[in-house]
Amino acid sequence: MGAGAHIAWFDEIGLGDREQVGGKGGSLGELTRAGIAVPPGYVVKTSAFERFLESLEREAPVRAAVAALKADDLESITACSRALRRRMEGAELPGEVLEELTAAQARLVRAGTEQPVAVRSSATCEDALDASFAGLQ
């Protein structure tokens, strides 16, 4: 897989890269490399999210807060979830992630892609055999 640490273009990835780009991203890569007409695009790798979490961890533990929750304490889970959502929504992207995203979007515009773009989530574990369905893991 080429490109930067946090971005991969469709023509650089495939299903073998699911851990970093998710199932949808890997499939778009396979289609692109097979010569099927796919709009140009890129995937934000899991490393970007990991880097984002690292930046939050410096302020206050994220993973430790989640790990301390008890599965049967829905009130605490809800409160923790709301607090983490507020932190994530208010946080800035780490500089190198923002730079790669900005450069990737500029490359799309230079290639003539000045129309709206589609943004899709693609969890790296959503296609697992033991998963009920996407988004609930």
Short mmCIF file of C-alpha atoms in Angstrom, two decimals:
data_model
loop_
_atom_site.label_atom_id
_atom_site.label_comp_id
_atom_site.label_asym_id
_atom_site.label_seq_id
_atom_site.Cartn_x
_atom_site.Cartn_y
_atom_site.Cartn_z
CA MET A 1 0.00 0.00 0.00
CA GLY A 2 1.48 3.32 -1.06
CA ALA A 3 0.52 6.95 -0.48
CA GLY A 4 0.94 8.57 2.90
CA ALA A 5 0.73 7.27 6.41
CA HIS A 6 -2.96 8.13 6.69
CA ILE A 7 -4.36 8.21 3.13
CA ALA A 8 -4.54 5.51 0.44
CA TRP A 9 -5.85 5.99 -3.10
CA PHE A 10 -8.25 3.44 -4.55
CA ASP A 11 -5.72 2.28 -7.15
CA GLU A 12 -3.22 1.43 -4.40
CA ILE A 13 -5.37 -0.82 -2.23
CA GLY A 14 -7.32 -4.06 -2.28
CA LEU A 15 -9.14 -6.48 -0.02
CA GLY A 16 -5.82 -7.54 1.48
CA ASP A 17 -5.61 -4.07 3.05
CA ARG A 18 -8.91 -4.34 4.97
CA GLU A 19 -7.23 -3.87 8.35
CA GLN A 20 -6.20 -0.37 7.31
CA VAL A 21 -8.94 0.63 4.83
CA GLY A 22 -12.03 -1.43 5.73
CA GLY A 23 -14.11 -3.67 3.51
CA LYS A 24 -15.71 -0.93 1.39
CA GLY A 25 -12.35 0.73 0.82
CA GLY A 26 -10.71 -2.55 -0.13
CA SER A 27 -13.57 -3.36 -2.51
CA LEU A 28 -13.34 0.06 -4.19
CA GLY A 29 -9.63 -0.59 -4.64
CA GLU A 30 -10.29 -3.99 -6.23
CA LEU A 31 -12.87 -2.50 -8.61
CA THR A 32 -10.55 0.36 -9.57
CA ARG A 33 -7.61 -1.97 -10.21
CA ALA A 34 -9.86 -4.25 -12.29
CA GLY A 35 -10.58 -1.32 -14.62
CA ILE A 36 -14.20 -0.89 -13.59
CA ALA A 37 -15.41 2.72 -13.71
CA VAL A 38 -15.17 4.01 -10.15
CA PRO A 39 -15.07 7.73 -9.36
CA PRO A 40 -11.59 8.78 -8.24
CA GLY A 41 -11.06 8.72 -4.53
CA TYR A 42 -9.11 7.82 -1.46
CA VAL A 43 -9.54 6.14 1.89
CA VAL A 44 -8.64 7.56 5.28
CA LYS A 45 -6.75 4.71 6.94
CA THR A 46 -7.25 3.47 10.48
CA SER A 47 -3.87 5.00 11.31
CA ALA A 48 -5.50 8.45 11.04
CA PHE A 49 -8.05 7.50 13.69
CA GLU A 50 -5.35 5.97 15.87
CA ARG A 51 -3.33 9.18 15.59
CA PHE A 52 -6.45 11.18 16.48
CA LEU A 53 -7.02 9.00 19.57
CA GLU A 54 -3.38 9.44 20.58
CA SER A 55 -3.86 13.20 20.54
CA LEU A 56 -6.93 12.85 22.78
CA GLU A 57 -5.08 10.49 25.12
CA ARG A 58 -2.53 13.21 25.85
CA GLU A 59 -5.27 15.38 27.35
CA ALA A 60 -7.08 12.65 29.29
CA PRO A 61 -7.32 8.88 28.96
CA VAL A 62 -9.87 7.67 26.43
CA ARG A 63 -9.19 3.95 26.33
CA ALA A 64 -8.89 3.72 30.12
CA ALA A 65 -12.26 5.45 30.56
CA VAL A 66 -13.90 2.94 28.22
CA ALA A 67 -12.10 -0.04 29.75
CA ALA A 68 -13.31 0.95 33.23
CA LEU A 69 -16.97 0.71 32.21
CA LYS A 70 -19.11 -2.19 33.36
CA ALA A 71 -21.28 -3.81 30.67
CA ASP A 72 -24.41 -3.68 32.85
CA ASP A 73 -24.03 -0.02 33.89
CA LEU A 74 -25.93 1.70 31.07
CA GLU A 75 -26.01 5.04 32.86
CA SER A 76 -22.20 5.18 33.07
CA ILE A 77 -21.84 3.94 29.50
CA THR A 78 -24.20 6.67 28.27
CA ALA A 79 -22.40 9.39 30.26
CA CYS A 80 -18.98 8.22 29.07
CA SER A 81 -20.21 8.02 25.48
CA ARG A 82 -21.58 11.56 25.59
CA ALA A 83 -18.38 12.92 27.13
CA LEU A 84 -16.19 11.17 24.56
CA ARG A 85 -18.41 12.39 21.70
CA ARG A 86 -18.09 15.99 22.94
CA ARG A 87 -14.32 15.63 23.16
CA MET A 88 -14.05 14.15 19.68
CA GLU A 89 -16.34 16.72 18.09
CA GLY A 90 -14.37 19.56 19.67
CA ALA A 91 -10.90 18.18 18.97
CA GLU A 92 -8.69 19.21 16.09
CA LEU A 93 -7.18 16.69 13.73
CA PRO A 94 -3.47 16.12 14.28
CA GLY A 95 -1.40 18.26 11.90
CA GLU A 96 -0.05 15.44 9.72
CA VAL A 97 -3.52 13.93 9.27
CA LEU A 98 -4.99 17.30 8.30
CA GLU A 99 -2.12 17.92 5.87
CA GLU A 100 -2.64 14.57 4.13
CA LEU A 101 -6.41 15.09 3.91
CA THR A 102 -5.96 18.58 2.52
CA ALA A 103 -3.44 17.36 -0.07
CA ALA A 104 -5.68 14.45 -1.09
CA GLN A 105 -8.68 16.70 -1.56
CA ALA A 106 -6.57 19.17 -3.55
CA ARG A 107 -5.46 16.29 -5.80
CA LEU A 108 -9.10 15.39 -6.49
CA VAL A 109 -9.88 19.00 -7.41
CA ARG A 110 -6.83 19.19 -9.71
CA ALA A 111 -8.08 16.00 -11.40
CA GLY A 112 -11.34 17.77 -12.20
CA THR A 113 -13.39 16.41 -9.34
CA GLU A 114 -15.07 19.64 -8.31
CA GLN A 115 -18.48 18.10 -7.73
CA PRO A 116 -19.77 16.86 -4.38
CA VAL A 117 -17.99 13.85 -2.92
CA ALA A 118 -19.33 10.80 -1.12
CA VAL A 119 -18.11 10.04 2.37
CA ARG A 120 -18.66 6.49 3.61
CA SER A 121 -17.66 4.76 6.79
CA SER A 122 -16.00 1.39 6.46
CA ALA A 123 -15.26 -0.33 9.73
CA THR A 124 -12.37 -2.74 9.56
CA CYS A 125 -14.41 -5.37 11.41
CA GLU A 126 -17.89 -4.83 9.98
CA ASP A 127 -17.73 -7.87 7.70
CA ALA A 128 -16.74 -10.25 10.47
CA LEU A 129 -18.57 -13.56 10.60
CA ASP A 130 -19.53 -13.03 14.23
CA ALA A 131 -20.82 -9.48 13.72
CA SER A 132 -24.57 -8.92 13.73
CA PHE A 133 -24.33 -6.20 11.08
CA ALA A 134 -22.32 -3.12 10.18
CA GLY A 135 -22.19 -0.34 12.72
CA LEU A 136 -23.07 -2.38 15.79
CA GLN A 137 -19.64 -3.72 16.71
#
